[in-house]
mmCIF file of N, CA and C and ligand atoms in Angstrom:
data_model
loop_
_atom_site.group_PDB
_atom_site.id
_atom_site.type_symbol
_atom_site.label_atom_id
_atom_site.label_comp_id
_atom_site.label_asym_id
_atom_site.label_seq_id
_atom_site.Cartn_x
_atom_site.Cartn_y
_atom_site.Cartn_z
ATOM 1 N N UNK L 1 24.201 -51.700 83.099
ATOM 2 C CA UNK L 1 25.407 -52.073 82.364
ATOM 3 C C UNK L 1 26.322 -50.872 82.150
ATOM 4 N N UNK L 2 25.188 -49.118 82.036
ATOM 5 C CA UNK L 2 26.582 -48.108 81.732
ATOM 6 C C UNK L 2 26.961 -47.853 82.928
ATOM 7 N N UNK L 3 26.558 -48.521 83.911
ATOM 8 C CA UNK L 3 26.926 -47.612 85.102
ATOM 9 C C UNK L 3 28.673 -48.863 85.783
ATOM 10 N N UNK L 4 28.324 -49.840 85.626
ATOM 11 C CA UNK L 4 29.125 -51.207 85.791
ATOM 12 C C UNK L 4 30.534 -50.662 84.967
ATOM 13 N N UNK L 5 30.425 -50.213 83.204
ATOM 14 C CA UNK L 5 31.511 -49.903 82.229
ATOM 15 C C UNK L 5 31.945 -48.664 83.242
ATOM 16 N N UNK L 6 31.709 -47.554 83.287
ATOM 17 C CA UNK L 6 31.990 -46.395 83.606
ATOM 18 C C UNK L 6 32.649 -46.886 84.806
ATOM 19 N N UNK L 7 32.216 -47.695 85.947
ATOM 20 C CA UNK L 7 32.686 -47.909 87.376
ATOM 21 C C UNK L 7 34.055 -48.562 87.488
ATOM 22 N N UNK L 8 34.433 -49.593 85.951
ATOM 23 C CA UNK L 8 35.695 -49.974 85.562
ATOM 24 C C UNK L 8 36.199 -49.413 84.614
ATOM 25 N N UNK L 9 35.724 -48.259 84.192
ATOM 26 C CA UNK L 9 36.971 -47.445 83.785
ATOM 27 C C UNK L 9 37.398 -46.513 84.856
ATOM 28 N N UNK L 10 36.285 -46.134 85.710
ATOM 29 C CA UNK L 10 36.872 -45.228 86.722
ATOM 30 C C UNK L 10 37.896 -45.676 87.750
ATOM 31 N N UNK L 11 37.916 -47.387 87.850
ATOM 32 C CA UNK L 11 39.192 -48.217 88.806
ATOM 33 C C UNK L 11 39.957 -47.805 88.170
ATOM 34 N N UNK L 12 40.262 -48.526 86.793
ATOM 35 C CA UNK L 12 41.373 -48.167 85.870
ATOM 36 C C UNK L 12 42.156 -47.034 85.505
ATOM 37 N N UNK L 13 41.351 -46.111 85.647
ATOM 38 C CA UNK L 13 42.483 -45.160 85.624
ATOM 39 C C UNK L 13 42.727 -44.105 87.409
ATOM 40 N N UNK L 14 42.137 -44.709 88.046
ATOM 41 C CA UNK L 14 42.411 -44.540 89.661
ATOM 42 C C UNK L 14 43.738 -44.937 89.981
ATOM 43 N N UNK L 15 43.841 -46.401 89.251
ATOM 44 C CA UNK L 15 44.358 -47.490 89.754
ATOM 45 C C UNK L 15 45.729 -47.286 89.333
ATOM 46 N N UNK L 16 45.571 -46.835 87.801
ATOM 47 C CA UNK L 16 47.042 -46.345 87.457
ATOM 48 C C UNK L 16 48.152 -45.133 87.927
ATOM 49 N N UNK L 17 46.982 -43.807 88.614
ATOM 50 C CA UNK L 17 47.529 -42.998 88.954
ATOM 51 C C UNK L 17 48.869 -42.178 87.765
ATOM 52 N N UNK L 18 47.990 -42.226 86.891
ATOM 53 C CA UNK L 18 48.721 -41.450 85.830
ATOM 54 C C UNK L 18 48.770 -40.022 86.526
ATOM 55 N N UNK L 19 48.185 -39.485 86.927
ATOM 56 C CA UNK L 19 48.571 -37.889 87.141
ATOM 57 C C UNK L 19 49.550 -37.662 88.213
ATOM 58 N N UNK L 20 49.933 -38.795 89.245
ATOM 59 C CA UNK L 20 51.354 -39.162 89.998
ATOM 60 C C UNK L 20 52.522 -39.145 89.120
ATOM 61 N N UNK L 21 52.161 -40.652 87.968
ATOM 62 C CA UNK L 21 53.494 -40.455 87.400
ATOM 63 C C UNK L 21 53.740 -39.249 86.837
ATOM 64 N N UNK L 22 52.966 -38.318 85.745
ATOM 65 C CA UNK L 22 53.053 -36.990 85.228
ATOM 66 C C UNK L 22 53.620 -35.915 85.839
ATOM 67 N N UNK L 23 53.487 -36.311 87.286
ATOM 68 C CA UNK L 23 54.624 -35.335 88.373
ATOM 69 C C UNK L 23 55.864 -35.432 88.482
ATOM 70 N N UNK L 24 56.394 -36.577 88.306
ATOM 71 C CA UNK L 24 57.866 -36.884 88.420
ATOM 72 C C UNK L 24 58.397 -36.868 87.215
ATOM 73 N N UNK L 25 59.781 -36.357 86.835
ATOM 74 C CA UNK L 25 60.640 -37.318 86.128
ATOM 75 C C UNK L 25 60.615 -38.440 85.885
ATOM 76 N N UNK L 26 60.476 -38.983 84.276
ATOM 77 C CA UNK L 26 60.349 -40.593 84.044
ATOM 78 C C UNK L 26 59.805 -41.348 84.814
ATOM 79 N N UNK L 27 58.413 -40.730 85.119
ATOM 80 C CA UNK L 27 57.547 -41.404 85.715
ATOM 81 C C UNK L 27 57.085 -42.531 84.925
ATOM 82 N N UNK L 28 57.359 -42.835 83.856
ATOM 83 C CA UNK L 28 56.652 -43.865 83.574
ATOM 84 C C UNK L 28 57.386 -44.849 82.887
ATOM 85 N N UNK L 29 58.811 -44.545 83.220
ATOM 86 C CA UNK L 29 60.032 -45.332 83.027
ATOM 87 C C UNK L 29 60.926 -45.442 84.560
ATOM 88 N N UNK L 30 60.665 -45.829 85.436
ATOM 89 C CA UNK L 30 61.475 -45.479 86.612
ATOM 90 C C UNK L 30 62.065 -47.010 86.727
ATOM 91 N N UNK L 31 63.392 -46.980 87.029
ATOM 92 C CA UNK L 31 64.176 -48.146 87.687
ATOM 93 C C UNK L 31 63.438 -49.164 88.043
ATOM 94 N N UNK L 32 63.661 -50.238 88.082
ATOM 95 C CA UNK L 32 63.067 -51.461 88.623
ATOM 96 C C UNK L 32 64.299 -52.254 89.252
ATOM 97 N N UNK L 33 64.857 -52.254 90.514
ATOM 98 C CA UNK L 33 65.851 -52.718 90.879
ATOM 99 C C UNK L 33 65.337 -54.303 90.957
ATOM 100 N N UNK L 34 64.180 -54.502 91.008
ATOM 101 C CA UNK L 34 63.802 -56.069 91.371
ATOM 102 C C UNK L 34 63.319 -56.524 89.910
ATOM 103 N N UNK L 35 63.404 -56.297 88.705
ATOM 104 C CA UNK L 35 63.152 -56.646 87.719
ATOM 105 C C UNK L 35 63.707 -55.555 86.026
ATOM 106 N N UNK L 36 63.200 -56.950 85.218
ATOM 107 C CA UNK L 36 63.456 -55.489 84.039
ATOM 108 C C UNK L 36 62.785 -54.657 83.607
ATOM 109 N N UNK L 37 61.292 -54.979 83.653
ATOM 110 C CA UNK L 37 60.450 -53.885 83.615
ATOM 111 C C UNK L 37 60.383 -52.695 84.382
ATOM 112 N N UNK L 38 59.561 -51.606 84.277
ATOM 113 C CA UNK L 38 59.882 -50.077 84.776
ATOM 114 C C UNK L 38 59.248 -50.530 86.184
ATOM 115 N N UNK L 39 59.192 -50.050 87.086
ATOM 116 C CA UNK L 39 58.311 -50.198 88.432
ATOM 117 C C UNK L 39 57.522 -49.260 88.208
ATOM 118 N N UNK L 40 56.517 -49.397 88.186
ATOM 119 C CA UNK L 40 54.567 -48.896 87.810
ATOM 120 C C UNK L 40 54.300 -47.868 88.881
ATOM 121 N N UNK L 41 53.951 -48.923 89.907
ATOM 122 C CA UNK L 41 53.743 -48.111 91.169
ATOM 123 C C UNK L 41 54.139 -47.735 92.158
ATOM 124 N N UNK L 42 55.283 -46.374 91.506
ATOM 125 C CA UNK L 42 56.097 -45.989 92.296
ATOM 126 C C UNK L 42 56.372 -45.684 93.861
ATOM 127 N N UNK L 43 55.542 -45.158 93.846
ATOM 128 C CA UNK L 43 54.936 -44.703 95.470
ATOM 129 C C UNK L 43 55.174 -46.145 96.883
ATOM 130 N N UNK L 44 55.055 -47.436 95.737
ATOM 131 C CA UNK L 44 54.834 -48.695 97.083
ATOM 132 C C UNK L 44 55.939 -49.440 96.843
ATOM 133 N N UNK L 45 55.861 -50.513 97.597
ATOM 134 C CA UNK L 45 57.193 -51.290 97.577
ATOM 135 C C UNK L 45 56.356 -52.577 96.574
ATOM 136 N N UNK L 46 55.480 -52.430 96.043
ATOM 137 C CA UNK L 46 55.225 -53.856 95.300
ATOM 138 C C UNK L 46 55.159 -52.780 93.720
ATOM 139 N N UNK L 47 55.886 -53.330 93.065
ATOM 140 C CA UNK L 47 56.456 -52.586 91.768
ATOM 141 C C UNK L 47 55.412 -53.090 90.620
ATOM 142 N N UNK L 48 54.197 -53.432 90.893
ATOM 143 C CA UNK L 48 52.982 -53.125 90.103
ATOM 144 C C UNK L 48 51.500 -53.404 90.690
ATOM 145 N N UNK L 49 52.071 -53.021 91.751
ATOM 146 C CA UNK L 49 50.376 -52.872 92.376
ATOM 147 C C UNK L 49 50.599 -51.866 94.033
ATOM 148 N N UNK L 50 49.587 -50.978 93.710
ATOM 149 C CA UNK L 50 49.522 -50.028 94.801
ATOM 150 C C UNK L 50 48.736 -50.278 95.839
ATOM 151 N N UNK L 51 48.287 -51.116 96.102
ATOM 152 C CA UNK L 51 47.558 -51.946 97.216
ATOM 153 C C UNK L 51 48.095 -52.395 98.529
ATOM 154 N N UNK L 52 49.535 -52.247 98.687
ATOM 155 C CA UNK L 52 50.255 -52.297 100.107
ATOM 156 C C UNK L 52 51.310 -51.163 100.091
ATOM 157 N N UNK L 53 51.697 -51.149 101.234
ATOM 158 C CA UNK L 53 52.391 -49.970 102.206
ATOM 159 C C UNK L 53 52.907 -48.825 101.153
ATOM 160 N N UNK L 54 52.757 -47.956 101.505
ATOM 161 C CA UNK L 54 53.326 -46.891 100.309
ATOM 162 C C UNK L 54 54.931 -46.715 101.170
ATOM 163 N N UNK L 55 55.578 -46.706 99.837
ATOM 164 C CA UNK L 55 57.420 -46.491 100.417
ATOM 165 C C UNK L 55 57.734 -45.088 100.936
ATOM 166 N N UNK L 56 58.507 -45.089 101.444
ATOM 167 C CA UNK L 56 59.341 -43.381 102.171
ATOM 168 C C UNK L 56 59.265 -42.000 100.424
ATOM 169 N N UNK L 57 59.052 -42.768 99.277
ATOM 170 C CA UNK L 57 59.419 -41.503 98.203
ATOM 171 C C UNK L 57 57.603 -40.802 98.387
ATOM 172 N N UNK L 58 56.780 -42.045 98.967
ATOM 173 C CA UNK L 58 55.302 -41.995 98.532
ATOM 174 C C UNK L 58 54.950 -40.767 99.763
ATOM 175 N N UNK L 59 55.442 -41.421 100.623
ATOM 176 C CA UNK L 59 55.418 -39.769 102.071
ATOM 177 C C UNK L 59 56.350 -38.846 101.623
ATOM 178 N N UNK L 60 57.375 -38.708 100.748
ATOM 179 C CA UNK L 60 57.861 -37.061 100.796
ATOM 180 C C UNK L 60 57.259 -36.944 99.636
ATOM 181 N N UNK L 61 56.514 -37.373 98.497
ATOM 182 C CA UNK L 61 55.671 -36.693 97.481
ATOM 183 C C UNK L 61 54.289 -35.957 98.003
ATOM 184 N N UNK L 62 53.787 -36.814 98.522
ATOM 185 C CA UNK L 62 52.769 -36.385 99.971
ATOM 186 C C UNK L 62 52.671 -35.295 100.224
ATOM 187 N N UNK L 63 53.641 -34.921 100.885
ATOM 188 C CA UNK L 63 54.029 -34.003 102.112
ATOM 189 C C UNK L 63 54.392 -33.139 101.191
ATOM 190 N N UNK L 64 55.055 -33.233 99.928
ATOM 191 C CA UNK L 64 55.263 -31.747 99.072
ATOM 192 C C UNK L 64 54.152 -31.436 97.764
ATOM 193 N N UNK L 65 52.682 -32.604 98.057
ATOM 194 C CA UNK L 65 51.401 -31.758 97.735
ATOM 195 C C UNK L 65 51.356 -32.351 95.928
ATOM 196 N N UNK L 66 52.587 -33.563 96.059
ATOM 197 C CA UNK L 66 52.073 -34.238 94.704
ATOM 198 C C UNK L 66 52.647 -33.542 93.755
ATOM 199 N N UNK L 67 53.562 -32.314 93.848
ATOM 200 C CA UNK L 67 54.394 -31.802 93.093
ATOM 201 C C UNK L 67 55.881 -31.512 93.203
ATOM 202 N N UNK L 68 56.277 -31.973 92.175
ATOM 203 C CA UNK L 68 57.921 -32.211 92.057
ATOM 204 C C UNK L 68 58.795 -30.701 92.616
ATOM 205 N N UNK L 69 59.057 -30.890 93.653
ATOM 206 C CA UNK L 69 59.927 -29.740 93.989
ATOM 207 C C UNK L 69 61.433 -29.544 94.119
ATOM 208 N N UNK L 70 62.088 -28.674 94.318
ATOM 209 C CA UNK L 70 63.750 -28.711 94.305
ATOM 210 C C UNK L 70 64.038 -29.695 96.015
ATOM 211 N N UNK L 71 63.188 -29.249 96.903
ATOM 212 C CA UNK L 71 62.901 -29.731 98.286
ATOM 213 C C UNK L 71 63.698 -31.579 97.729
ATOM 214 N N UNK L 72 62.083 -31.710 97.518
ATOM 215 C CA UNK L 72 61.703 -33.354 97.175
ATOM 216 C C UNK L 72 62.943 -34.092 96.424
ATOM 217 N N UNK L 73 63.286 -33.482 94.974
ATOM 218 C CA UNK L 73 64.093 -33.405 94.190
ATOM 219 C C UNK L 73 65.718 -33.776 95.066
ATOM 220 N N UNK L 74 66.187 -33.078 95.771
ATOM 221 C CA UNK L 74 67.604 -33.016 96.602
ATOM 222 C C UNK L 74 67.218 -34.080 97.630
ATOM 223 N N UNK L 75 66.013 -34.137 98.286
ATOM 224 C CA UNK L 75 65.919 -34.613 99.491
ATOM 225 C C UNK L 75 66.382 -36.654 99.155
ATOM 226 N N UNK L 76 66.424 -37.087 100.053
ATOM 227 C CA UNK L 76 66.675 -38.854 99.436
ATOM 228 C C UNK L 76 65.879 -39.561 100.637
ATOM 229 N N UNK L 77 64.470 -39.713 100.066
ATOM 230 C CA UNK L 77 63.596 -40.267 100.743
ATOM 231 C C UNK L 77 63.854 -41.149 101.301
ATOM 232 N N UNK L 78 64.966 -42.516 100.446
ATOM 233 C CA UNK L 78 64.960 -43.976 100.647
ATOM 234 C C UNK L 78 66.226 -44.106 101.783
ATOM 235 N N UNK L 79 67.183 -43.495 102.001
ATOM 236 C CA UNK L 79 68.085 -43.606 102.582
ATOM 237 C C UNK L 79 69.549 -43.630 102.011
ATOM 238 N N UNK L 80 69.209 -44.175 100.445
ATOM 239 C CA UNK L 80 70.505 -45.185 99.744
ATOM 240 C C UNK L 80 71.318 -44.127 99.521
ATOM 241 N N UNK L 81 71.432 -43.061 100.001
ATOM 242 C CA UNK L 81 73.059 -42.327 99.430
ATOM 243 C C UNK L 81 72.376 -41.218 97.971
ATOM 244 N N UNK L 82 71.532 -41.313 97.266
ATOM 245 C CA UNK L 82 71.135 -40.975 96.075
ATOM 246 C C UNK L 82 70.156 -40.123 96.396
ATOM 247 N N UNK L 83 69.936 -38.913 95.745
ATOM 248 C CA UNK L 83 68.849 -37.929 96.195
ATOM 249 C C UNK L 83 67.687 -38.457 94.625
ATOM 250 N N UNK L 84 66.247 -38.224 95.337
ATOM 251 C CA UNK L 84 65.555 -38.558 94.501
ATOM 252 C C UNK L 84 65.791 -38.147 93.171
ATOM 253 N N UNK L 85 66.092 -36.970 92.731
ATOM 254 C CA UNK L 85 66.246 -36.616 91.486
ATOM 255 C C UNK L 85 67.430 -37.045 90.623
ATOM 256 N N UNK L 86 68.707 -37.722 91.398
ATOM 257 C CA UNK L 86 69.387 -38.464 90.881
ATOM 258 C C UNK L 86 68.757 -39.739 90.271
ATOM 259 N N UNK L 87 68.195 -40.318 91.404
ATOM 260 C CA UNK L 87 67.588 -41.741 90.988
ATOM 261 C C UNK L 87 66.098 -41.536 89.634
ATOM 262 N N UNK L 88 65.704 -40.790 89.814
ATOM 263 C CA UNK L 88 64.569 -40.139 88.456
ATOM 264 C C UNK L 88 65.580 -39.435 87.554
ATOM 265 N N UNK L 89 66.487 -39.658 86.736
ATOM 266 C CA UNK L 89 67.135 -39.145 86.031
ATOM 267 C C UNK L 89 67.034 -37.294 86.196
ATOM 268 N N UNK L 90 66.699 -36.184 87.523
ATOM 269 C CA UNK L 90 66.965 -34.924 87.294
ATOM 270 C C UNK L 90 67.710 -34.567 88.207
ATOM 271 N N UNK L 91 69.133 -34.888 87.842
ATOM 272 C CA UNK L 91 70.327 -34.689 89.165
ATOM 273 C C UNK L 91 70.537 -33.019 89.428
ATOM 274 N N UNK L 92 70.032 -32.384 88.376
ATOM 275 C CA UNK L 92 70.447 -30.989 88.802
ATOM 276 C C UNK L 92 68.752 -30.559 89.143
ATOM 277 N N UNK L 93 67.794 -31.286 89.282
ATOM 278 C CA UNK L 93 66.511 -30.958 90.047
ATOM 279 C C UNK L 93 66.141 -29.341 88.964
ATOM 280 N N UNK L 94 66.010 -29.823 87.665
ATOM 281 C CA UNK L 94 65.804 -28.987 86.760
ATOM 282 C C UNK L 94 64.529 -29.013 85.966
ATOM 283 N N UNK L 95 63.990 -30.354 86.016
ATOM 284 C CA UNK L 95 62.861 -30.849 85.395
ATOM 285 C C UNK L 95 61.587 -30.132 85.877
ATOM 286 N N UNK L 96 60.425 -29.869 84.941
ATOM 287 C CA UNK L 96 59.180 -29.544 85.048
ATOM 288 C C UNK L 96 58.408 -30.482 84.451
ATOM 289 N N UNK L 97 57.356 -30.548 85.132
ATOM 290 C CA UNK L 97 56.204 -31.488 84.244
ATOM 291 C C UNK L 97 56.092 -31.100 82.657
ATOM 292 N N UNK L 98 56.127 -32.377 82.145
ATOM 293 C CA UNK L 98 56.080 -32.030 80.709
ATOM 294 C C UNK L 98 57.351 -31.895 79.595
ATOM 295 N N UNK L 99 57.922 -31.733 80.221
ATOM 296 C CA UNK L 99 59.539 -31.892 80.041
ATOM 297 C C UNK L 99 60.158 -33.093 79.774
ATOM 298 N N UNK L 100 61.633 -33.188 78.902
ATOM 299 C CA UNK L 100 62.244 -33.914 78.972
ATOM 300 C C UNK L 100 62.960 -34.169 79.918
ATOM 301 N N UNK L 101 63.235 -35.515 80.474
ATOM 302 C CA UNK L 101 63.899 -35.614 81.919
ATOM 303 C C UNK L 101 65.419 -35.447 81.151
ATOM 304 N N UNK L 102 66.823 -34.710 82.152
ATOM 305 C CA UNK L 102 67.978 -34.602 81.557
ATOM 306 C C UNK L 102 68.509 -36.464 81.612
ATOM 307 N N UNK L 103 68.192 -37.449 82.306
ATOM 308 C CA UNK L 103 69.008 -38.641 82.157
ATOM 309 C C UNK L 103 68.129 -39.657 82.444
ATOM 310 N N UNK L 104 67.782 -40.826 81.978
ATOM 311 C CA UNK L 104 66.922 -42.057 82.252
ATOM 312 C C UNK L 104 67.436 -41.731 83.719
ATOM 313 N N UNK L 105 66.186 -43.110 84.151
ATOM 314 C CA UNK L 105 65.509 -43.133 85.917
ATOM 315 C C UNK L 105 66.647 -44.478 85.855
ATOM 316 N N UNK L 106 67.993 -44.146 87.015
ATOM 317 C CA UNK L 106 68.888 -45.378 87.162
ATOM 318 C C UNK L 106 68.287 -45.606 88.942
ATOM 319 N N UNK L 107 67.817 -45.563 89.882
ATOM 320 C CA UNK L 107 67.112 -45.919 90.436
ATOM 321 C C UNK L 107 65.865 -45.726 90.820
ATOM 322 N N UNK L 108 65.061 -46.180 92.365
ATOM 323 C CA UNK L 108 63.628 -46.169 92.341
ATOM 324 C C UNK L 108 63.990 -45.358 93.824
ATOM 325 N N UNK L 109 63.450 -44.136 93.883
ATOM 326 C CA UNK L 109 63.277 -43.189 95.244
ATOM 327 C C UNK L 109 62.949 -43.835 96.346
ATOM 328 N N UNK L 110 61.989 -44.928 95.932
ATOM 329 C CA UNK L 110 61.860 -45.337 97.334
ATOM 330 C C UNK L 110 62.121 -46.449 98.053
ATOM 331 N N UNK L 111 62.712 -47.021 97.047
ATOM 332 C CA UNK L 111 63.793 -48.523 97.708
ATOM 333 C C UNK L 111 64.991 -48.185 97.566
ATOM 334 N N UNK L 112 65.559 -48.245 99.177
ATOM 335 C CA UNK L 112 67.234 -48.339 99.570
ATOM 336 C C UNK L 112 67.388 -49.470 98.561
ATOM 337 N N UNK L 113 68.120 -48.699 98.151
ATOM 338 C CA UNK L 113 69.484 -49.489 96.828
ATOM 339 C C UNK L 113 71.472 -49.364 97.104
ATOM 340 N N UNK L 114 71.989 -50.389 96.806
ATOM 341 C CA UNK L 114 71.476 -51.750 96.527
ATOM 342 C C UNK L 114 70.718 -52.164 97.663
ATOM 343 N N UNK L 115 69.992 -53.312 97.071
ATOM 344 C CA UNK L 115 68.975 -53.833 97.946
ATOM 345 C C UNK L 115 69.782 -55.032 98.870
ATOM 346 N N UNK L 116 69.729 -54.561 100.538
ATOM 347 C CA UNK L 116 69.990 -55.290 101.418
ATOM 348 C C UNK L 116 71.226 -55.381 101.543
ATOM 349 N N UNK L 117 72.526 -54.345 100.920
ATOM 350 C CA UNK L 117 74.016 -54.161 101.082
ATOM 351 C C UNK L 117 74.197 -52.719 101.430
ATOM 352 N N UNK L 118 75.203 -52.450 101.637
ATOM 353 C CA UNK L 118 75.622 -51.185 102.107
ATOM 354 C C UNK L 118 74.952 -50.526 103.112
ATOM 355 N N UNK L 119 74.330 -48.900 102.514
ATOM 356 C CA UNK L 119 73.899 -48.488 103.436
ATOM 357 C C UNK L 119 71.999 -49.114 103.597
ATOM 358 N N UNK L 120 71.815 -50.018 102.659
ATOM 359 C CA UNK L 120 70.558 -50.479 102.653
ATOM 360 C C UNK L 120 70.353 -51.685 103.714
ATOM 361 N N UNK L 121 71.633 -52.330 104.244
ATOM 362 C CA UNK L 121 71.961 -53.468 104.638
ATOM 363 C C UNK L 121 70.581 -53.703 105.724
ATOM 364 N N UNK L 122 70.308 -52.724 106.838
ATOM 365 C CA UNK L 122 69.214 -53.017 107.784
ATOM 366 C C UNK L 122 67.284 -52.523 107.169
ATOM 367 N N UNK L 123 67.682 -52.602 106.164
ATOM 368 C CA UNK L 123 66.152 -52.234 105.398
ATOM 369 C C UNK L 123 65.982 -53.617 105.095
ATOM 370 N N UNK L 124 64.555 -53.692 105.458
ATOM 371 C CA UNK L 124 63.928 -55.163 105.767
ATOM 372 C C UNK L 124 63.702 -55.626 104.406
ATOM 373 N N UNK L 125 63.032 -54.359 103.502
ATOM 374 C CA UNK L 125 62.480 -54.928 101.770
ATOM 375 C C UNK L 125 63.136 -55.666 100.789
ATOM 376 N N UNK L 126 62.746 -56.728 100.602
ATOM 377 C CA UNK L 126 63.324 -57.724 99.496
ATOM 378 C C UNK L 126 62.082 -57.698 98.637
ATOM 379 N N UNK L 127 62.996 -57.966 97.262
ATOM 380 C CA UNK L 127 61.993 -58.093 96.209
ATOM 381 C C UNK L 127 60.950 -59.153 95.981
ATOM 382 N N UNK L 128 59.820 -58.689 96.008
ATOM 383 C CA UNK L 128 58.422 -59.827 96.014
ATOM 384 C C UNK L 128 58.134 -59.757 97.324
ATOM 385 N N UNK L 129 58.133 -58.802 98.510
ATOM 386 C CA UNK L 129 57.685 -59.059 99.649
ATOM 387 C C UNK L 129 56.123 -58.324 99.542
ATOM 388 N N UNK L 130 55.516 -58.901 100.753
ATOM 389 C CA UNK L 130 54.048 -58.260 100.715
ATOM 390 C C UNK L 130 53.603 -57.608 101.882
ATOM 391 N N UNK L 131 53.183 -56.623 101.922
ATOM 392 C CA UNK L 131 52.869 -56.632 103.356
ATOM 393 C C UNK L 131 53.548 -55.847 104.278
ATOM 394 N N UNK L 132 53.666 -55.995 106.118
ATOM 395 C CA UNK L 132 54.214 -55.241 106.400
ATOM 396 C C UNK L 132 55.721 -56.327 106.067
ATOM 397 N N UNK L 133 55.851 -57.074 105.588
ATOM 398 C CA UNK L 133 57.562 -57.638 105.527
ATOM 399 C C UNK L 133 58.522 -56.467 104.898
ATOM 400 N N UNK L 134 57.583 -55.459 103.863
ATOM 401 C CA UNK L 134 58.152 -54.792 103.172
ATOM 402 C C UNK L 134 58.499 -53.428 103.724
ATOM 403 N N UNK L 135 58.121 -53.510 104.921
ATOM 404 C CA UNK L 135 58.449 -51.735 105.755
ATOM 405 C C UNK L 135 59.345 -52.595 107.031
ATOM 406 N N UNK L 136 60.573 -51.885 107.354
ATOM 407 C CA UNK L 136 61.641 -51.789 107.799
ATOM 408 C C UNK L 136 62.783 -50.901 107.849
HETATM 409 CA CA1 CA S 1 66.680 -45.866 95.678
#
């Protein structure tokens, strides 16, 4: 039975990936363009569960080792015109872990926004997709 408790607390906090959000800016308030709640699991295109495709912000966090850099920060993973640290409220890419972010999270790094207009227009992801429907 302690081994069963311990094995679901150890999903649970796997699952949440708190030490992801703790890397970013308003990680644990970030945009939800497909709803009003915050989007959880930032990294994927399903905005509370990390169980399918990880989005374009989830490969340049990756690739810069899970820590918030000026790189990452300027760079605009998603395509939409907005550099990640705009869309995480740190437009001047000033933020450190632990810190106050300088402006709420007005979008999500890794969904082209708006969704399916402008420069997002040929990005396949619509909100509630599963799967590969959601990489395009
Ligand atoms: Ca975006």
């Amino acid at each position: 039975m302690i081994k069963l408790v311990l094995y679901l607390f150890g999903l649970i906090v796997v699952s949440a990936r708190p030490s992801y959000r703790d890397a970013i800016p308003n990680g644990y308030a970030v945009f939800n363009p497909c709803g009003t709640s915050y989007w959880e699991a930032v990294g994927h295109y399903n905005p509370d569960h990390h169980t399918i495709e990880k989005n374009p912000f989830a490969l340049a966090f990756a690739a810069a080792g899970h820590v918030w850099t000026a790189d990452l920060c300027n760079a605009d993973s998603d395509g939409d015109g907005r550099s990640n640290g705009a869309e995480l409220g740190d437009p001047n890419c000033v933020w450190t872990a632990g810190a106050t972010p300088e402006r709420s999270s007005t979008g999500q790094p890794g969904i082209c926004e708006p969704i399916g207009s402008g420069p997002c227009a040929s990005v396949a992801f619509t909100c509630g997709c599963q799967g590969q429907a959601c990489v395009g």
